[in-house]
Each structure stands twice: as structure tokens, then as C-alpha cells.
Short mmCIF file of C-alpha atoms and ligand atoms in Angstrom, two decimals:
data_model
loop_
_atom_site.label_atom_id
_atom_site.label_comp_id
_atom_site.label_asym_id
_atom_site.label_seq_id
_atom_site.Cartn_x
_atom_site.Cartn_y
_atom_site.Cartn_z
CA UNK A 1 119.97 92.10 113.46
CA UNK A 2 118.94 91.90 117.50
CA UNK A 3 116.51 89.38 118.69
CA UNK A 4 113.42 91.20 118.96
CA UNK A 5 111.68 90.18 121.99
CA UNK A 6 113.12 87.82 124.93
CA UNK A 7 110.48 85.39 123.78
CA UNK A 8 111.97 85.20 120.32
CA UNK A 9 115.33 84.76 121.67
CA UNK A 10 115.08 81.62 123.51
CA UNK A 11 112.48 80.73 120.28
CA UNK A 12 116.12 81.02 118.80
CA UNK A 13 117.83 79.20 120.88
CA UNK A 14 115.45 76.13 120.80
CA UNK A 15 115.25 76.21 116.89
CA UNK A 16 119.39 76.16 117.09
CA UNK A 17 119.07 72.83 119.32
CA UNK A 18 116.00 71.28 116.75
CA UNK A 19 118.32 72.24 114.17
CA UNK A 20 121.12 70.30 115.87
CA UNK A 21 118.94 67.17 116.41
CA UNK A 22 117.94 66.84 112.94
CA UNK A 23 121.77 67.00 111.64
CA UNK A 24 123.36 64.55 109.70
CA UNK A 25 125.16 65.14 113.10
CA UNK A 26 122.55 63.32 115.34
CA UNK A 27 122.71 60.32 112.79
CA UNK A 28 126.68 60.38 113.06
CA UNK A 29 126.43 60.46 116.64
CA UNK A 30 123.51 57.66 116.46
CA UNK A 31 125.88 55.48 114.97
CA UNK A 32 128.29 55.28 118.06
CA UNK A 33 125.73 55.96 120.71
CA UNK A 34 124.22 52.44 122.10
CA UNK A 35 121.01 51.98 122.02
CA UNK A 36 119.50 53.49 125.53
CA UNK A 37 121.45 56.80 125.08
CA UNK A 38 119.78 57.34 121.58
CA UNK A 39 116.63 56.85 123.07
CA UNK A 40 117.11 59.79 125.46
CA UNK A 41 118.67 61.53 122.61
CA UNK A 42 115.81 61.18 120.47
CA UNK A 43 113.44 62.33 123.25
CA UNK A 44 115.75 65.31 123.79
CA UNK A 45 115.07 66.22 120.19
CA UNK A 46 111.63 65.63 120.03
CA UNK A 47 111.10 67.78 123.52
CA UNK A 48 113.61 70.65 122.26
CA UNK A 49 111.58 70.59 118.91
CA UNK A 50 107.98 70.65 120.74
CA UNK A 51 109.33 73.63 122.80
CA UNK A 52 110.62 75.34 119.67
CA UNK A 53 107.21 75.15 118.01
CA UNK A 54 105.04 75.69 121.50
CA UNK A 55 107.30 78.98 122.08
CA UNK A 56 107.16 79.85 118.32
CA UNK A 57 103.52 79.82 118.55
CA UNK A 58 103.26 81.45 121.78
CA UNK A 59 105.56 84.50 120.47
CA UNK A 60 102.86 84.58 117.19
CA UNK A 61 100.04 84.39 119.33
CA UNK A 62 101.12 86.76 121.65
CA UNK A 63 101.97 89.15 118.79
CA UNK A 64 100.04 91.91 118.46
CA UNK A 65 99.57 94.06 115.31
CA UNK A 66 101.86 96.88 116.27
CA UNK A 67 99.64 100.40 116.41
CA UNK A 68 101.12 104.00 114.58
CA UNK A 69 101.23 104.93 117.70
CA UNK A 70 103.93 102.59 119.23
CA UNK A 71 106.10 102.82 115.79
CA UNK A 72 109.45 102.61 116.65
CA UNK A 73 112.06 104.41 115.12
CA UNK A 74 113.96 100.87 113.70
CA UNK A 75 111.73 98.74 111.61
CA UNK A 76 110.72 95.40 113.21
CA UNK A 77 109.96 92.98 110.80
CA UNK A 78 107.39 90.08 112.27
CA UNK A 79 109.10 86.95 111.48
CA UNK A 80 111.09 85.38 113.90
CA UNK A 81 112.81 82.28 111.17
CA UNK A 82 114.49 85.32 110.07
CA UNK A 83 116.68 84.86 113.52
CA UNK A 84 117.79 81.73 112.96
CA UNK A 85 119.25 82.46 109.24
CA UNK A 86 123.02 83.98 108.90
CA UNK A 87 122.44 84.98 105.23
CA UNK A 88 119.26 85.88 103.60
CA UNK A 89 119.50 86.65 99.79
CA UNK A 90 116.68 88.62 98.64
CA UNK A 91 115.72 87.26 95.18
CA UNK A 92 113.99 89.74 93.21
CA UNK A 93 116.04 92.81 94.25
CA UNK A 94 119.35 90.59 93.82
CA UNK A 95 121.02 91.18 96.99
CA UNK A 96 122.52 88.90 99.15
CA UNK A 97 122.69 89.65 102.74
CA UNK A 98 126.00 88.21 103.35
CA UNK A 99 126.22 88.24 106.78
CA UNK A 100 122.41 88.93 107.82
CA UNK A 101 123.50 89.37 111.56
CA UNK A 102 126.10 92.27 110.54
CA UNK A 103 124.82 93.73 107.02
CA UNK A 104 128.07 95.74 106.81
CA UNK A 105 127.98 96.08 102.95
CA UNK A 106 123.92 96.59 102.95
CA UNK A 107 124.51 98.59 105.79
CA UNK A 108 127.16 101.00 103.55
CA UNK A 109 125.06 101.03 100.88
CA UNK A 110 121.56 101.88 102.64
CA UNK A 111 121.74 103.30 106.13
CA UNK A 112 121.12 106.56 105.10
CA UNK A 113 117.34 105.57 103.47
CA UNK A 114 114.43 107.34 104.92
CA UNK A 115 111.96 107.09 102.13
CA UNK A 116 110.84 104.59 99.51
CA UNK A 117 108.97 105.82 96.91
CA UNK A 118 106.89 102.84 94.88
CA UNK A 119 105.70 102.41 91.66
CA UNK A 120 104.25 100.53 89.02
CA UNK A 121 106.99 101.35 85.71
CA UNK A 122 110.40 101.18 85.70
CA UNK A 123 110.30 104.13 83.21
CA UNK A 124 107.90 106.22 85.72
CA UNK A 125 110.16 105.39 88.69
CA UNK A 126 113.52 106.48 87.15
CA UNK A 127 111.76 109.79 85.69
CA UNK A 128 110.78 110.16 89.42
CA UNK A 129 114.69 109.49 90.75
CA UNK A 130 115.48 112.11 88.02
CA UNK A 131 112.91 114.39 89.29
CA UNK A 132 114.03 114.21 92.95
CA UNK A 133 117.61 114.86 92.18
CA UNK A 134 116.19 118.51 91.17
CA UNK A 135 114.03 118.45 94.28
CA UNK A 136 117.05 117.54 96.85
CA UNK A 137 119.53 119.74 94.95
CA UNK A 138 121.44 116.41 93.98
CA UNK A 139 124.69 117.07 92.32
CA UNK A 140 124.52 114.30 90.39
CA UNK A 141 123.72 114.41 86.44
CA UNK A 142 124.78 111.13 84.68
CA UNK A 143 122.03 108.25 84.15
CA UNK A 144 120.34 107.01 86.81
CA UNK A 145 121.86 102.99 88.18
CA UNK A 146 119.35 100.71 88.55
CA UNK A 147 120.72 98.92 91.37
CA UNK A 148 118.58 95.70 90.94
CA UNK A 149 119.13 95.33 87.15
CA UNK A 150 120.55 92.13 87.81
CA UNK A 151 117.68 90.35 88.94
CA UNK A 152 115.66 91.20 85.79
CA UNK A 153 112.16 92.09 88.03
CA UNK A 154 112.31 95.37 89.70
CA UNK A 155 114.49 98.50 89.12
CA UNK A 156 115.79 100.29 92.18
CA UNK A 157 117.24 103.88 92.16
CA UNK A 158 118.64 105.85 94.82
CA UNK A 159 118.67 109.38 95.38
CA UNK A 160 120.72 110.79 98.22
CA UNK A 161 118.58 109.16 101.34
CA UNK A 162 115.42 108.17 98.88
CA UNK A 163 114.93 104.65 96.72
CA UNK A 164 112.68 104.91 93.87
CA UNK A 165 111.15 101.35 93.58
CA UNK A 166 109.38 99.65 90.41
CA UNK A 167 106.35 97.08 91.76
CA UNK A 168 104.55 96.01 88.28
CA UNK A 169 101.10 96.04 88.61
CA UNK A 170 98.90 94.94 91.07
CA UNK A 171 99.30 93.62 94.67
CA UNK A 172 100.84 90.09 93.80
CA UNK A 173 104.06 91.87 92.16
CA UNK A 174 104.29 94.36 94.49
CA UNK A 175 103.97 92.65 97.72
CA UNK A 176 106.99 90.14 96.61
CA UNK A 177 109.01 93.72 96.59
CA UNK A 178 107.73 94.87 99.40
CA UNK A 179 108.86 92.34 101.97
CA UNK A 180 112.08 92.27 100.29
CA UNK A 181 112.65 96.34 100.79
CA UNK A 182 111.18 96.04 104.72
CA UNK A 183 114.10 93.02 105.16
CA UNK A 184 116.57 95.58 103.16
CA UNK A 185 115.70 98.82 105.50
CA UNK A 186 115.73 96.26 108.55
CA UNK A 187 118.94 94.77 107.67
CA UNK A 188 120.63 98.22 106.58
CA UNK A 189 119.12 99.94 110.03
CA UNK A 190 117.19 102.60 108.45
CA UNK A 191 115.61 105.17 111.18
CA UNK A 192 112.12 105.43 110.84
CA UNK A 193 111.64 104.96 106.93
CA UNK A 194 108.59 105.78 105.24
CA UNK A 195 107.15 103.98 102.32
CA UNK A 196 105.20 105.71 99.58
CA UNK A 197 103.21 104.23 96.73
CA UNK A 198 103.02 107.13 93.67
CA UNK A 199 100.70 105.81 91.04
CA UNK A 200 97.55 106.22 88.75
CA UNK A 201 94.12 105.04 89.37
CA UNK A 202 90.08 105.38 88.36
CA UNK A 203 88.07 108.06 90.21
CA UNK A 204 85.18 107.61 91.68
CA UNK A 205 83.00 111.11 91.38
CA UNK A 206 86.19 113.06 90.83
CA UNK A 207 87.45 114.32 87.77
CA UNK A 208 90.94 112.96 85.66
CA UNK A 209 93.85 114.61 87.13
CA UNK A 210 93.04 114.55 91.04
CA UNK A 211 95.46 113.75 93.08
CA UNK A 212 94.16 111.17 96.07
CA UNK A 213 95.62 110.30 99.12
CA UNK A 214 94.51 107.25 100.66
CA UNK A 215 92.65 107.04 104.08
CA UNK A 216 91.55 103.84 104.26
CA UNK A 217 91.82 100.94 102.24
CA UNK A 218 89.16 98.55 100.76
CA UNK A 219 89.58 95.37 99.02
CA UNK A 220 87.12 94.29 96.17
CA UNK A 221 84.40 93.12 98.63
CA UNK A 222 83.89 96.39 99.94
CA UNK A 223 85.76 95.55 102.87
CA UNK A 224 88.22 98.11 104.78
CA UNK A 225 90.68 94.67 105.15
CA UNK A 226 93.38 93.15 102.80
CA UNK A 227 92.88 89.12 102.84
CA UNK A 228 95.58 86.42 101.28
CA UNK A 229 95.37 82.86 101.36
CA UNK A 230 98.14 82.00 104.22
CA UNK A 231 98.88 77.72 104.57
CA UNK A 232 95.46 76.97 102.71
CA UNK A 233 93.55 79.23 105.25
CA UNK A 234 92.24 82.81 104.80
CA UNK A 235 94.09 85.56 106.74
CA UNK A 236 92.47 89.13 107.57
CA UNK A 237 94.66 92.04 108.13
CA UNK A 238 93.45 95.62 108.23
CA UNK A 239 94.30 97.77 106.17
CA UNK A 240 94.68 101.54 106.83
CA UNK A 241 97.34 104.38 106.75
CA UNK A 242 98.48 106.24 109.41
CA UNK A 243 97.02 109.41 109.83
CA UNK A 244 100.28 111.44 110.34
CA UNK A 245 101.48 110.74 107.21
CA UNK A 246 98.45 111.54 105.40
CA UNK A 247 97.96 114.95 107.19
CA UNK A 248 102.17 115.56 106.23
CA UNK A 249 101.45 114.83 102.96
CA UNK A 250 98.29 117.00 102.36
CA UNK A 251 100.18 119.86 104.41
CA UNK A 252 103.56 120.33 102.45
CA UNK A 253 102.79 118.05 99.54
CA UNK A 254 99.72 120.03 98.36
CA UNK A 255 99.44 123.83 97.65
CA UNK A 256 96.48 125.70 96.71
CA UNK A 257 97.61 127.24 93.31
CA UNK A 258 98.57 123.44 91.62
CA UNK A 259 95.70 124.02 89.39
CA UNK A 260 94.48 120.61 90.45
CA UNK A 261 92.79 119.17 93.20
CA UNK A 262 94.82 116.99 96.24
CA UNK A 263 92.22 115.37 98.43
CA UNK A 264 92.15 112.46 100.97
CA UNK A 265 89.59 109.55 100.64
CA UNK A 266 89.07 106.20 100.59
CA UNK A 267 90.77 103.77 97.69
CA UNK A 268 89.86 100.31 96.37
CA UNK A 269 92.37 98.08 96.11
CA UNK A 270 91.44 95.09 93.60
CA UNK A 271 92.79 91.73 92.15
CA UNK A 272 91.85 92.75 88.51
CA UNK A 273 91.25 95.88 86.35
CA UNK A 274 88.64 94.85 84.54
CA UNK A 275 85.90 92.31 86.57
CA UNK A 276 87.28 92.95 89.54
CA UNK A 277 86.64 97.35 89.25
CA UNK A 278 83.22 96.63 87.53
CA UNK A 279 84.28 97.36 84.12
CA UNK A 280 82.41 96.25 80.87
CA UNK A 281 84.85 96.14 78.87
CA UNK A 282 86.93 93.07 79.71
CA UNK A 283 87.37 89.70 77.88
CA UNK A 284 84.10 88.06 80.56
CA UNK A 285 81.56 90.34 81.83
CA UNK A 286 78.51 88.71 83.48
CA UNK A 287 77.00 91.85 85.19
CA UNK A 288 74.67 94.59 83.30
CA UNK A 289 75.83 98.26 83.47
CA UNK A 290 72.85 98.76 86.10
CA UNK A 291 74.68 96.42 88.49
CA UNK A 292 77.99 98.37 87.44
CA UNK A 293 76.70 101.41 88.76
CA UNK A 294 75.12 99.95 91.80
CA UNK A 295 78.61 98.74 92.48
CA UNK A 296 80.22 102.06 91.80
CA UNK A 297 77.60 103.75 93.85
CA UNK A 298 77.99 101.63 96.94
CA UNK A 299 81.88 102.54 96.38
CA UNK A 300 80.77 106.44 96.82
CA UNK A 301 78.82 106.12 99.71
CA UNK A 302 81.62 104.23 101.63
CA UNK A 303 83.42 107.21 100.91
CA UNK A 304 85.67 105.16 98.48
CA UNK A 305 86.88 107.88 95.82
CA UNK A 306 89.58 106.15 94.51
CA UNK A 307 90.24 102.68 92.43
CA UNK A 308 93.38 100.84 92.10
CA UNK A 309 95.66 97.23 92.64
CA UNK A 310 97.24 97.40 95.52
CA UNK A 311 95.95 99.72 98.17
CA UNK A 312 95.16 96.93 100.33
CA UNK A 313 98.24 94.80 100.52
CA UNK A 314 100.22 98.24 100.93
CA UNK A 315 98.41 99.18 103.70
CA UNK A 316 98.01 95.86 105.36
CA UNK A 317 101.74 94.70 105.33
CA UNK A 318 102.90 97.98 106.16
CA UNK A 319 100.32 98.74 108.94
CA UNK A 320 100.88 94.91 110.42
CA UNK A 321 105.13 96.09 110.66
CA UNK A 322 103.98 99.42 112.31
CA UNK A 323 105.70 100.93 109.23
CA UNK A 324 105.06 104.37 108.16
CA UNK A 325 103.49 104.21 104.44
CA UNK A 326 101.12 106.36 102.29
CA UNK A 327 99.41 106.02 98.68
CA UNK A 328 99.64 109.11 96.53
CA UNK A 329 97.69 108.15 93.12
CA UNK A 330 96.41 110.42 90.14
CA UNK A 331 93.01 109.52 88.63
CA UNK A 332 92.88 109.32 85.14
CA UNK A 333 89.31 108.60 84.53
CA UNK A 334 85.91 109.07 86.06
CA UNK A 335 84.50 105.61 86.73
CA UNK A 336 81.13 107.20 86.99
CA UNK A 337 81.56 108.22 83.07
CA UNK A 338 82.83 105.05 81.80
CA UNK A 339 85.60 102.49 81.45
CA UNK A 340 87.98 103.22 78.92
CA UNK A 341 90.94 105.47 79.69
CA UNK A 342 90.65 108.02 77.19
CA UNK A 343 93.06 110.59 77.86
CA UNK A 344 96.12 111.02 75.52
CA UNK A 345 99.65 110.29 76.17
CA UNK A 346 100.67 113.40 76.56
CA UNK A 347 97.85 113.94 79.59
CA UNK A 348 98.71 111.12 80.99
CA UNK A 349 102.04 112.13 81.57
CA UNK A 350 101.34 115.64 82.84
CA UNK A 351 98.61 113.91 85.39
CA UNK A 352 101.79 111.68 86.24
CA UNK A 353 103.58 114.52 87.05
CA UNK A 354 100.95 115.45 89.51
CA UNK A 355 102.46 112.88 92.58
CA UNK A 356 105.55 113.70 91.69
CA UNK A 357 105.15 117.24 92.42
CA UNK A 358 103.01 116.48 95.64
CA UNK A 359 105.52 113.68 97.11
CA UNK A 360 108.77 115.93 95.95
CA UNK A 361 107.50 118.83 98.21
CA UNK A 362 106.54 116.15 100.77
CA UNK A 363 109.77 114.39 101.07
CA UNK A 364 111.96 117.23 101.01
CA UNK A 365 109.57 118.75 104.27
CA UNK A 366 110.52 115.14 105.80
CA UNK A 367 114.64 115.25 105.46
CA UNK A 368 114.43 118.78 106.65
CA UNK A 369 112.79 117.77 109.71
CA UNK A 370 114.88 114.87 110.19
N1 URA B 1 94.66 101.91 87.53
C1 URA B 1 93.26 101.23 87.79
O1 URA B 1 94.03 100.36 88.28
N2 URA B 1 92.17 101.54 87.40
C2 URA B 1 91.90 102.28 86.47
O2 URA B 1 90.65 102.48 86.01
C3 URA B 1 93.34 103.20 86.30
C4 URA B 1 94.13 102.96 86.77
#
């Protein structure tokens, strides 16, 4: 992995000095050094640590969020600590990157990856893999192989340059696999990868079966941002998807004779399916139907056309790193008419094919352009 900037390289050097100073070697050296020399050594240790910490802090403070227009071809992570590690175990994916400076094995397996599709369930992502084989004329015919079955958490299928990965329900499970996937594409040296989420959602004033491509992602506080507790502090980050991806998914993914609408609009990503989405049918509810309708009206007025549980985290993490991403979901209920998902399993299955169709066409076009 190449260092991301000169300041980062200096940080790495100082970290190494700091690490040496805290190692058992220091203690051994300490025993043989006479006291005045040991004192100098400790002073040097302290200075190297404080310089390292100051350098890291200034690196972090000078680090501004990357704009989509500045997107570089290769992924740049925003973690200088990774530069000091010689190996990296992507625990939930069950991939051990033994030599993260020269990750030959990972490069061999994943350097060609251009698109990473993520979605809730293993069965849906396996189905997407089978669907993409047809779209991409992949000659493979056997059962798709789950590349991270050993991790017993998520599933990953590879179809040519596309990964199809399950992420579970909600931001917390998705963020775990997203961090590891971002590191994976970095180690593999993937060029300009696009992350896509496909899923189901509740509609706000749109009929069930509508495909929504997210523009701005709102959190459950109706703010166009994502907030997360880091080191006991509230950290708030912007949550937008790049216009170029939205435009291309709409242009290449949808067709007037699909028999359903594909639209773009804002999405609210909540941390709870029931109370967080203003439902009246959870195990706990401390508001009235009128309160709920007022909340949904506020959503509607903000241009929010669908509600799911991942958009704000997904947008904020990918935006922070300047990585291209898009969220493409099909509505399975119109929340202005009720809370319960009443469509049949067959209907749900049919609706779930719609994001496949849209994303499949977009990926095909994207790969032709590469
Ligand atoms: N997923 C959600 O998060 N909400 C819905 O209403 C439907 C699917």
C-alpha cells in the first residue's frame, strides 16, 4: 500500500520510532544503559511520541472530506494507522491480508473488481450473482461459491469483475462489511470501483413496486447527514451520493417500457424499522397516528420518497472517502397508506427483481465503458 501523502509518510516513520521506544527492546536496552543515557533515551521516546501524535493530529485536521469531483482512480482510505500495519485480517470477510504492503494474493483474486453490489440477505445476493452471470454473458454454470463462508457472517459471490455481498439488516451490520470491503478494494488495487446497494424499502407517497435511486440520505432526525458516536463524541458527516452515479443509473438502468417507475429522490435511513420509521405496529409505540402522519408529511416535504435502514451510513462512509456509490431500492409498502407489508411473497420476489434489472443494465454499460 503506498503512503497517501508526505505528511502521512512522516507519521508512519514517527510511529515506528514510537513503537520501537515502547518495545521490550527499550526495556532491555534500559538495563544496560547507565542512568543519564536512559534519561536521554526516555526524553527521545517522549518527543518521538508527541511528534507522532502531533503529526497524526495535523494529518487528520488537514484532512478534508474528498469531493466527488476529486475522485481519484484508486481508493484512498482515511486511516494513517493502516500504514503502520504489516498485515490486516479482514475478520468478518475471513480474508487474511498477510502482507498488506504487497498483497499479492488479494490482488490476484480481486484486482479486476469494478463493482461491489451489497444487499441484505445471502439468498438475494446469490440470486443477484446468478442474474449477473446472464447479464454479463459469464460462462460459469455451477453453484455460485461463497468466498467468505468461513467467516459465518456475510456471503460474497464473484461474477467476473462484480462482487455480490450480503450486509444484513441496518447500518451497524452493513458498516462492518463496508469498512472491510473498502480495505479489500484498496489492498487489491481496484481502479475506480463503484459500490451499489440494492434493497427493499417503504415508500412515502409512491406506490409499491417503485424503484428509488437515492439522492440525499437523511437520518432519523430528518437531517441530511449521518451521525455516529466515536470515542464518546457525536461525529456528524454529510450523506450524499454522487450525481454522476444517480444520473447514469437512471439513464442506463431504467427503460420507459419496464412496467414500473424508476425515480430519484431523497431517502431516510433509520436505525429502527418500527419506532424509527414511525410505525404504529412495533412492540413499543408512544405516539399517536396523527403524530406519525405529521412525521411522514415532514419527510414528504423534504423530498423523502422512501425509508430504509442503511442509506445515511452508506452515503456518509463512501462520500468521506470519495468512493462512487449508489443506493437502489424497491418500495414494498406505501407508508402513507399503512405500516404492515401486505404484499405476497411472490409479489415481493417479483419486486426484488426490479433493482436487479436496473442495476444489471447500469453495470453492463459501466463495464463497456471501462
Ligand atoms: N425496509 C424498511 O426499512 N422499511 C420498510 O418499510 C420496508 C423495508
